[in-house]
Structures are given as C-alpha cells and as structure tokens.
Short mmCIF file of C-alpha atoms in Angstrom, two decimals:
data_model
loop_
_atom_site.label_atom_id
_atom_site.label_comp_id
_atom_site.label_asym_id
_atom_site.label_seq_id
_atom_site.Cartn_x
_atom_site.Cartn_y
_atom_site.Cartn_z
CA MET A 1 -23.94 -98.86 -4.68
CA ALA A 2 -21.98 -96.47 -2.75
CA SER A 3 -23.49 -92.92 -2.30
CA LYS A 4 -22.23 -90.42 -4.98
CA ASN A 5 -20.00 -87.65 -3.46
CA TYR A 6 -22.04 -84.61 -3.41
CA HIS A 7 -19.68 -82.00 -4.59
CA GLU A 8 -18.13 -84.53 -7.28
CA GLN A 9 -21.84 -85.04 -8.55
CA LEU A 10 -22.59 -81.20 -8.34
CA ILE A 11 -19.50 -80.51 -10.74
CA LYS A 12 -20.57 -83.19 -13.18
CA GLU A 13 -24.30 -81.79 -13.38
CA ASN A 14 -22.83 -78.35 -13.92
CA ASN A 15 -20.55 -79.42 -16.59
CA ILE A 16 -23.44 -81.32 -18.64
CA LYS A 17 -25.29 -77.96 -18.01
CA LEU A 18 -22.52 -75.86 -19.33
CA LYS A 19 -22.40 -78.04 -22.31
CA GLU A 20 -26.11 -77.51 -23.10
CA LEU A 21 -25.63 -73.71 -22.77
CA LEU A 22 -22.60 -73.66 -25.16
CA LYS A 23 -24.80 -75.05 -27.86
CA SER A 24 -26.67 -71.64 -28.31
CA LEU A 25 -23.38 -69.47 -28.15
CA PRO A 26 -20.73 -68.86 -30.70
CA GLY A 27 -18.24 -71.56 -31.17
CA PHE A 28 -15.16 -69.55 -29.79
CA CYS A 29 -16.76 -69.40 -26.31
CA ALA A 30 -16.02 -73.03 -25.63
CA ARG A 31 -12.33 -71.85 -25.57
CA PHE A 32 -12.88 -69.11 -23.14
CA PHE A 33 -14.44 -71.67 -20.65
CA HIS A 34 -11.74 -74.21 -21.30
CA GLY A 35 -9.23 -71.36 -20.66
CA ILE A 36 -10.75 -70.50 -17.12
CA GLU A 37 -11.49 -73.92 -16.01
CA GLU A 38 -8.59 -74.25 -13.64
CA ASN A 39 -9.20 -71.11 -11.74
CA THR A 40 -13.07 -71.11 -11.30
CA SER A 41 -15.72 -73.17 -9.89
CA SER A 42 -18.41 -74.94 -12.01
CA ARG A 43 -20.92 -72.79 -10.59
CA THR A 44 -19.28 -69.56 -11.73
CA ARG A 45 -18.86 -71.08 -15.18
CA ILE A 46 -22.60 -71.72 -15.36
CA ALA A 47 -23.03 -68.19 -14.26
CA TYR A 48 -20.65 -66.67 -17.06
CA ALA A 49 -22.40 -68.83 -19.55
CA TYR A 50 -25.86 -67.40 -18.62
CA ASP A 51 -24.26 -63.99 -18.63
CA LEU A 52 -22.71 -64.54 -22.20
CA THR A 53 -26.04 -65.54 -23.37
CA ILE A 54 -27.61 -62.39 -22.21
CA PHE A 55 -24.52 -60.48 -23.96
CA PHE A 56 -24.97 -61.94 -27.41
CA ASN A 57 -28.82 -61.90 -27.44
CA TYR A 58 -28.30 -58.44 -26.87
CA LEU A 59 -25.73 -58.07 -29.67
CA LYS A 60 -28.18 -59.80 -32.03
CA ASN A 61 -31.39 -57.84 -31.08
CA GLU A 62 -30.44 -54.75 -30.35
CA THR A 63 -27.46 -53.73 -32.42
CA ASN A 64 -26.65 -54.27 -36.04
CA PHE A 65 -23.15 -56.05 -35.41
CA CYS A 66 -24.57 -59.70 -36.05
CA GLY A 67 -26.03 -58.82 -39.40
CA SER A 68 -28.15 -61.82 -40.68
CA LYS A 69 -26.10 -64.23 -38.78
CA GLU A 70 -27.32 -66.16 -36.07
CA ILE A 71 -25.45 -66.04 -32.61
CA THR A 72 -24.07 -69.68 -33.21
CA GLU A 73 -22.63 -68.50 -36.64
CA LEU A 74 -20.60 -65.50 -35.27
CA ASP A 75 -16.84 -65.61 -35.13
CA ILE A 76 -14.51 -63.98 -32.66
CA SER A 77 -13.84 -61.23 -34.98
CA ILE A 78 -17.11 -59.67 -33.88
CA LEU A 79 -15.37 -58.56 -30.35
CA ASP A 80 -12.81 -56.52 -32.28
CA LYS A 81 -15.71 -54.62 -33.90
CA LEU A 82 -17.11 -53.37 -30.34
CA ALA A 83 -16.23 -50.12 -28.98
CA PRO A 84 -16.23 -49.12 -25.21
CA ILE A 85 -19.58 -47.14 -26.04
CA ASP A 86 -21.11 -50.50 -27.50
CA LEU A 87 -20.39 -52.33 -24.07
CA GLN A 88 -21.73 -49.45 -22.14
CA GLY A 89 -24.85 -49.67 -24.17
CA PHE A 90 -24.88 -53.32 -22.77
CA VAL A 91 -24.58 -52.23 -19.09
CA ASP A 92 -27.66 -49.99 -19.69
CA TYR A 93 -29.34 -52.73 -21.44
CA ILE A 94 -29.10 -55.33 -18.34
CA LYS A 95 -30.72 -52.94 -15.99
CA TYR A 96 -33.84 -53.58 -17.53
CA TYR A 97 -34.41 -56.35 -20.20
CA ASN A 98 -36.89 -58.84 -21.62
CA ASN A 99 -35.15 -62.38 -21.73
CA THR A 100 -35.58 -64.80 -24.46
CA ASP A 101 -38.99 -65.96 -22.87
CA ASP A 102 -40.20 -62.52 -22.80
CA VAL A 103 -39.86 -62.44 -19.00
CA GLU A 104 -38.94 -58.96 -17.64
CA ARG A 105 -35.58 -58.91 -15.91
CA ILE A 106 -34.14 -56.20 -13.67
CA ASN A 107 -30.68 -56.04 -12.52
CA GLN A 108 -29.59 -54.10 -9.35
CA GLU A 109 -25.88 -53.06 -9.04
CA ARG A 110 -24.87 -56.31 -7.85
CA GLY A 111 -26.26 -58.05 -10.93
CA VAL A 112 -24.71 -55.47 -13.20
CA MET A 113 -21.36 -55.81 -11.34
CA ARG A 114 -21.32 -59.70 -12.06
CA LYS A 115 -22.23 -59.49 -15.69
CA MET A 116 -19.73 -56.82 -16.17
CA SER A 117 -16.85 -58.92 -14.59
CA CYS A 118 -17.92 -61.65 -16.83
CA ILE A 119 -17.52 -59.50 -20.12
CA LYS A 120 -14.26 -58.00 -18.76
CA SER A 121 -13.00 -61.62 -18.01
CA PHE A 122 -14.14 -62.82 -21.43
CA TYR A 123 -12.43 -60.07 -23.23
CA ASN A 124 -9.27 -60.22 -21.21
CA TYR A 125 -8.88 -63.83 -21.98
CA PHE A 126 -9.10 -63.43 -25.79
CA TYR A 127 -6.82 -60.08 -25.53
CA ARG A 128 -4.26 -61.98 -23.80
CA MET A 129 -4.13 -65.03 -25.97
CA GLU A 130 -3.73 -62.40 -28.69
CA MET A 131 -6.96 -63.62 -30.52
CA ILE A 132 -8.17 -60.02 -30.64
CA LYS A 133 -6.64 -56.80 -31.22
CA ASN A 134 -8.57 -54.65 -29.03
CA ASN A 135 -9.82 -54.81 -25.34
CA PRO A 136 -12.75 -51.98 -25.00
CA ALA A 137 -13.81 -54.05 -21.70
CA SER A 138 -10.82 -52.99 -19.91
CA ILE A 139 -11.51 -49.10 -19.52
CA LEU A 140 -15.15 -49.83 -18.49
CA THR A 141 -15.70 -48.61 -14.89
CA LEU A 142 -17.47 -51.18 -12.85
CA PRO A 143 -20.67 -49.75 -10.58
CA LYS A 144 -19.91 -48.85 -7.15
CA LEU A 145 -21.55 -51.21 -4.77
CA HIS A 146 -23.23 -49.71 -1.90
CA GLU A 147 -22.69 -52.32 1.37
CA LYS A 148 -25.96 -53.66 2.39
CA GLU A 149 -26.65 -54.05 6.09
CA ILE A 150 -25.86 -57.16 7.59
CA VAL A 151 -29.04 -58.82 8.46
CA ARG A 152 -28.76 -61.36 11.73
CA LEU A 153 -30.75 -62.74 14.48
CA ASP A 154 -30.58 -61.36 18.02
CA VAL A 155 -30.01 -63.64 20.80
CA ASP A 156 -33.65 -63.87 21.78
CA GLU A 157 -34.70 -64.31 18.18
CA VAL A 158 -32.10 -67.31 18.02
CA ALA A 159 -33.77 -68.93 21.16
CA ARG A 160 -37.32 -68.42 19.66
CA LEU A 161 -36.10 -69.88 16.25
CA LEU A 162 -34.82 -73.03 17.91
CA ASP A 163 -38.12 -73.36 20.21
CA THR A 164 -40.24 -72.84 17.20
CA VAL A 165 -38.48 -75.65 15.12
CA GLU A 166 -38.76 -78.00 18.27
CA ASN A 167 -42.42 -77.40 19.12
CA GLY A 168 -44.09 -76.18 15.95
CA GLU A 169 -46.87 -74.74 17.55
CA GLN A 170 -47.39 -71.74 15.40
CA LEU A 171 -47.26 -73.75 11.97
CA THR A 172 -50.30 -74.34 10.11
CA LYS A 173 -52.20 -77.57 10.32
CA LYS A 174 -50.79 -78.85 7.02
CA GLN A 175 -47.25 -77.75 8.01
CA GLN A 176 -47.77 -79.57 11.32
CA ALA A 177 -48.31 -82.65 9.55
CA TYR A 178 -44.96 -82.68 8.05
CA HIS A 179 -43.33 -81.20 11.15
CA GLU A 180 -43.80 -84.26 13.11
CA LYS A 181 -41.93 -86.19 10.38
CA THR A 182 -39.28 -83.89 10.03
CA LYS A 183 -38.68 -81.88 13.24
CA VAL A 184 -35.62 -83.56 14.67
CA ARG A 185 -33.93 -83.18 11.31
CA ASP A 186 -35.02 -79.63 10.95
CA LEU A 187 -33.72 -79.00 14.47
CA ALA A 188 -30.36 -80.52 13.64
CA ILE A 189 -30.00 -78.56 10.45
CA ILE A 190 -30.79 -75.27 11.94
CA THR A 191 -28.94 -75.55 15.16
CA LEU A 192 -25.79 -76.77 13.19
CA LEU A 193 -25.98 -74.01 10.91
CA LEU A 194 -26.40 -71.44 14.00
CA GLY A 195 -23.81 -73.39 15.89
CA THR A 196 -20.98 -73.71 13.47
CA GLY A 197 -21.53 -70.93 10.66
CA ILE A 198 -20.97 -73.51 7.75
CA ARG A 199 -22.57 -72.33 4.47
CA VAL A 200 -25.78 -74.22 3.19
CA SER A 201 -23.72 -75.95 0.25
CA GLU A 202 -21.49 -77.45 3.19
CA CYS A 203 -24.46 -78.65 5.42
CA VAL A 204 -26.31 -80.67 2.46
CA GLY A 205 -22.79 -81.98 1.29
CA LEU A 206 -22.41 -83.72 4.62
CA ASN A 207 -22.16 -87.51 4.98
CA ILE A 208 -22.75 -89.51 8.05
CA ASP A 209 -19.00 -90.27 8.11
CA ASP A 210 -18.23 -86.69 8.20
CA VAL A 211 -19.48 -86.20 11.83
CA ASP A 212 -16.80 -87.14 14.40
CA PHE A 213 -18.65 -87.17 17.76
CA LYS A 214 -15.60 -88.07 19.79
CA ASN A 215 -13.75 -84.80 18.66
CA TYR A 216 -16.88 -82.84 18.28
CA GLY A 217 -16.07 -81.99 14.62
CA ILE A 218 -17.38 -82.32 11.10
CA LYS A 219 -15.35 -82.54 7.83
CA ILE A 220 -16.71 -80.08 5.14
CA ARG A 221 -15.44 -79.28 1.64
CA ARG A 222 -15.05 -75.30 1.44
CA LYS A 223 -15.77 -73.09 -1.64
CA GLY A 224 -12.31 -73.93 -3.27
CA GLY A 225 -12.57 -77.58 -2.78
CA ASN A 226 -10.30 -77.67 0.45
CA GLU A 227 -11.47 -80.17 3.43
CA VAL A 228 -11.43 -78.66 6.67
CA VAL A 229 -12.74 -79.70 10.28
CA VAL A 230 -15.13 -77.53 11.83
CA TYR A 231 -15.66 -78.03 15.66
CA PHE A 232 -19.12 -77.85 17.49
CA GLY A 233 -20.43 -77.28 20.77
CA ASP A 234 -22.77 -79.39 23.12
CA GLU A 235 -26.06 -78.13 21.73
CA VAL A 236 -25.03 -79.11 18.22
CA ASP A 237 -23.90 -82.36 19.54
CA GLU A 238 -27.21 -83.25 21.12
CA ALA A 239 -29.26 -82.21 18.12
CA LEU A 240 -26.97 -84.15 15.91
CA MET A 241 -26.97 -87.25 18.14
CA ASP A 242 -30.92 -87.03 18.14
CA TYR A 243 -31.08 -86.86 14.30
CA LEU A 244 -28.38 -89.76 13.81
CA CYS A 245 -30.56 -92.02 15.71
CA GLU A 246 -33.65 -91.35 13.69
CA ARG A 247 -31.39 -91.33 10.57
CA LYS A 248 -30.25 -94.99 11.23
CA GLN A 249 -33.64 -96.18 10.79
CA ILE A 250 -34.11 -94.66 7.50
CA ILE A 251 -33.36 -96.58 4.21
CA ALA A 252 -31.95 -94.05 1.91
CA GLN A 253 -32.70 -94.20 -1.85
CA GLU A 254 -29.82 -95.78 -4.01
CA GLY A 255 -27.03 -93.52 -4.30
CA HIS A 256 -27.76 -91.37 -1.28
CA GLU A 257 -26.89 -93.86 1.55
CA ASP A 258 -24.27 -91.93 2.96
CA ALA A 259 -25.98 -88.52 3.05
CA LEU A 260 -26.26 -87.24 6.37
CA PHE A 261 -29.57 -85.09 5.95
CA LEU A 262 -32.37 -86.74 3.78
CA SER A 263 -35.54 -85.15 2.19
CA LEU A 264 -38.92 -86.64 2.94
CA GLN A 265 -38.09 -88.75 -0.32
CA ASN A 266 -34.97 -90.26 1.35
CA ARG A 267 -32.73 -88.51 -1.12
CA ARG A 268 -29.69 -86.05 0.02
CA ILE A 269 -31.41 -82.94 1.09
CA THR A 270 -31.14 -79.93 -1.43
CA VAL A 271 -29.85 -76.33 -0.82
CA ARG A 272 -33.33 -75.09 -1.93
CA SER A 273 -35.22 -77.28 0.57
CA VAL A 274 -32.82 -76.09 3.46
CA GLU A 275 -33.61 -72.51 2.19
CA ASN A 276 -37.21 -72.97 2.31
CA LEU A 277 -37.31 -74.72 5.87
CA VAL A 278 -35.19 -71.72 7.37
CA LYS A 279 -37.50 -69.24 5.79
CA LYS A 280 -40.66 -71.21 7.08
CA TYR A 281 -39.39 -71.26 10.55
CA SER A 282 -37.78 -67.62 10.82
CA ARG A 283 -40.97 -66.05 9.23
CA LEU A 284 -42.79 -67.14 12.69
CA VAL A 285 -40.13 -65.42 14.70
CA THR A 286 -39.63 -62.25 12.79
CA GLN A 287 -41.53 -60.54 9.73
CA LEU A 288 -39.04 -57.74 9.56
CA LYS A 289 -36.01 -59.77 8.59
CA ASN A 290 -35.53 -61.94 5.43
CA ILE A 291 -33.65 -64.91 7.26
CA THR A 292 -31.83 -67.13 5.02
CA PRO A 293 -29.23 -69.92 5.89
CA HIS A 294 -26.53 -67.02 5.01
CA LYS A 295 -28.03 -64.97 7.83
CA LEU A 296 -27.66 -67.66 10.11
CA ARG A 297 -24.09 -67.76 9.05
CA SER A 298 -23.75 -64.22 9.75
CA THR A 299 -25.54 -64.58 13.14
CA TYR A 300 -22.92 -67.48 14.24
CA GLY A 301 -19.97 -64.92 13.04
CA THR A 302 -21.52 -62.08 15.28
CA SER A 303 -21.72 -64.18 18.34
CA LEU A 304 -18.36 -65.63 17.83
CA TYR A 305 -16.79 -62.21 17.56
CA ARG A 306 -18.33 -60.71 20.25
CA GLU A 307 -17.50 -63.70 22.47
CA THR A 308 -13.67 -63.63 21.31
CA GLY A 309 -12.72 -60.04 19.89
CA ASP A 310 -10.65 -62.17 17.46
CA ILE A 311 -11.39 -61.09 14.00
CA TYR A 312 -8.86 -63.70 12.49
CA LEU A 313 -10.33 -66.51 14.36
CA VAL A 314 -13.74 -65.60 12.76
CA ALA A 315 -12.35 -65.36 9.32
CA ASP A 316 -10.74 -68.75 9.76
CA VAL A 317 -13.87 -70.51 11.19
CA LEU A 318 -16.12 -68.87 8.40
CA GLY A 319 -13.65 -69.82 5.63
CA HIS A 320 -12.87 -66.38 4.50
CA SER A 321 -9.64 -66.36 2.34
CA ASP A 322 -9.19 -62.88 3.01
CA VAL A 323 -9.61 -61.32 6.59
CA ASN A 324 -10.69 -58.05 5.07
CA THR A 325 -14.04 -59.93 3.91
CA THR A 326 -14.67 -60.56 7.56
CA LYS A 327 -13.86 -57.19 8.67
CA LYS A 328 -16.09 -55.67 6.28
CA HIS A 329 -19.00 -57.58 7.22
CA TYR A 330 -18.26 -56.91 11.06
CA ALA A 331 -17.33 -53.30 10.74
CA ALA A 332 -19.93 -52.22 13.18
CA LEU A 333 -19.03 -54.66 15.88
CA GLU A 334 -15.40 -53.51 15.59
CA ASP A 335 -16.48 -49.91 15.98
CA GLU A 336 -18.40 -51.01 19.09
CA ARG A 337 -15.43 -52.98 20.55
CA ARG A 338 -13.25 -49.70 19.96
CA ARG A 339 -15.75 -47.62 21.68
CA MET A 340 -15.67 -50.08 24.67
CA ALA A 341 -11.71 -49.78 25.07
CA ARG A 342 -11.78 -45.78 25.34
CA ASN A 343 -11.75 -46.25 29.09
CA LYS A 344 -9.84 -49.46 29.65
CA VAL A 345 -6.42 -47.84 29.88
CA THR A 346 -5.93 -45.51 32.96
CA LEU A 347 -3.19 -42.80 32.56
CA ARG A 348 -3.31 -41.94 36.31
CA ASP A 349 -3.86 -43.79 39.29
CA ASP A 350 -6.79 -42.16 40.94
CA SER A 351 -6.38 -43.85 44.35
CA LYS A 352 -3.24 -41.61 44.95
CA ASN A 353 -5.22 -38.69 45.22
CA ASP A 354 -7.38 -40.02 48.02
#
C-alpha cells in the first residue's frame, strides 16, 4: 500500500475530530464551520471549535442565558440576546477559568486574542448571512499584543548544538542508548531545520521523493497548501545523504513507506517528537533560552538576513505571505544595519585636503 500523503491525512484526522467536537455544540455551529471551510485550515477550525466550546460552557455555567437548556439544545436566537457587556464578561472569564475536567486554565494576551478573534468571526458570519440582527462582537476591542523578544541561537550555540547531536556526550546513559539508534536521523533533522528555516510541520511531512540532491532542493507544502521548492547547502546535503543511506535499510510500517523521517516505531515521525528532540539537545547547549523548532527557524532567518541584507528574500524563503511579518521579526537587525550605514556615504573627499 502506498504511503498516505501526510497533509491529506492530517486534514482527514482534523475533520474527524471536528465532527466529534460539534456533537457537544449547538446545531447551528455546523453552519459556521461549513461557511469558513474554504478560507481556513483544518487546524484553525479545530482551534475555533475548542474556543466555542469554552464560550458556550461560559454561557451555560456563568450566565442565565441558557436557562434549563443544554448547550446542544440552544438555537441561534441566543446570539441576539447577548450585549457587548456580556462578551466583555467572557473576555474576563477566559483569563482564568476551570475547564470541563475542572483543570485550571490561564490565558495570556495571545490566548485571549485568539478566542476573541473566534467570537468575532462567529458573530460576523451569522450577521453577514442575516441570521442574527445584532453584532455586539463588532465593537469589542481586541487586546493589544506586546511583542515578544525573538529568541534565536548565536553562531557558537549553533555549532555546539550540532556537535551535541553528533556526539551525544552530555546525554544521560539512558538517552545515549537511544542516541546510538537516532543520532544520524536527529542530526539530519536539526541540520535541515537550521539550514533551510522550514517549519516543523513541513519537515515531518517530507517524503523521500521530495528531496532532490541533484538540484539541492526539497519540495514542501506551505501553510496555505502551496507546494514550493526550498534549496539547501552542502552541510544539509551531507546530513541528508548520511541519513538516506540509513533510511534505505529500514522497513517502514504499512502506510509510512514514503515518509522521509521515521520514528523508532518505523512510522512517520510526529511534530511532537521533533519538538522533544530539539528540546533535549538544546537544553545541553543553553539553559537560558527555550529553544523550539520555530526558534531554529528564527535562527536561520537571522543568519540569512545578516548575510544578504535582503528582507524580501528572507520573507520569500521563510514563506511569509506579508513582508511586514518578516520586518516585525527582524526589526532589531534592520536597525543594526541602518546604524552600520551611517558612515557608508562620504559627502566630501578628504584626500583633497592632503
């Protein structure tokens, strides 16, 4: 049996999960998810379903709007009953609440922002479809996000990280036992992330046939579903070649035959597994920085920008649809380059005064 396309399989699994989540929501919610299907990813719709679950639990348990009705019995008229003050109450609620399993949850400003974006989209859809008369969510102000400092590895830390993955000397004895089995694969993954800046989801979704050693390129699928070719250098080429020699000797489980990176169970490696292996090795290099696959992506973007000074090239290679996103992430480097430029232009030729 041919290996399943990673992205298609992921979408299928998310759609199944969404159907399960919809069973605990009011029936009219299905209309909303159908309406936004063309313009959102399956992952976004799953996140919205979780957010709406919290929203309706809030209405049921913290307000009197539901009366004796269960959440699944509510009809769309409940949306017209809410005023802006009620939605503001939801904003206050999600900053700290207990979920259905009585587990304490805390949302920082980004978590609040996402949930309020969901409620705004929810109301906007039904208002646009003229299924409700009021749109109290339209006048809610989203919280201001404070920009986080961009965490990245320094040049010496990159070298030490790769050395650590290669030799495994600082690992525990238990970790070293696994390291003997995975070091070639782990080095290929981390070298690829550091040398191309691809997302972790793009990395785990790679198939063997997606690697073109002749042209030094890998074919990946971006967030929006577009397939692009990203090119790599000699260090990535060497690491991938070493791993491919090992990979060809592994018999993958059924349905995972085409996957490039495999787990110890000979199945396509997962995003969580890559996150864990990056965390395992990076902690041996720096305790002060919380390094994730996305931080390796930022490290690559920083290096590329310092080498080229071309923010548009960085945006293109990283797959940012808006260059302003790239500028926001590398604003400090832009200022650094502007400072370097201050004495680059000479207005008078000093040699004439000699």
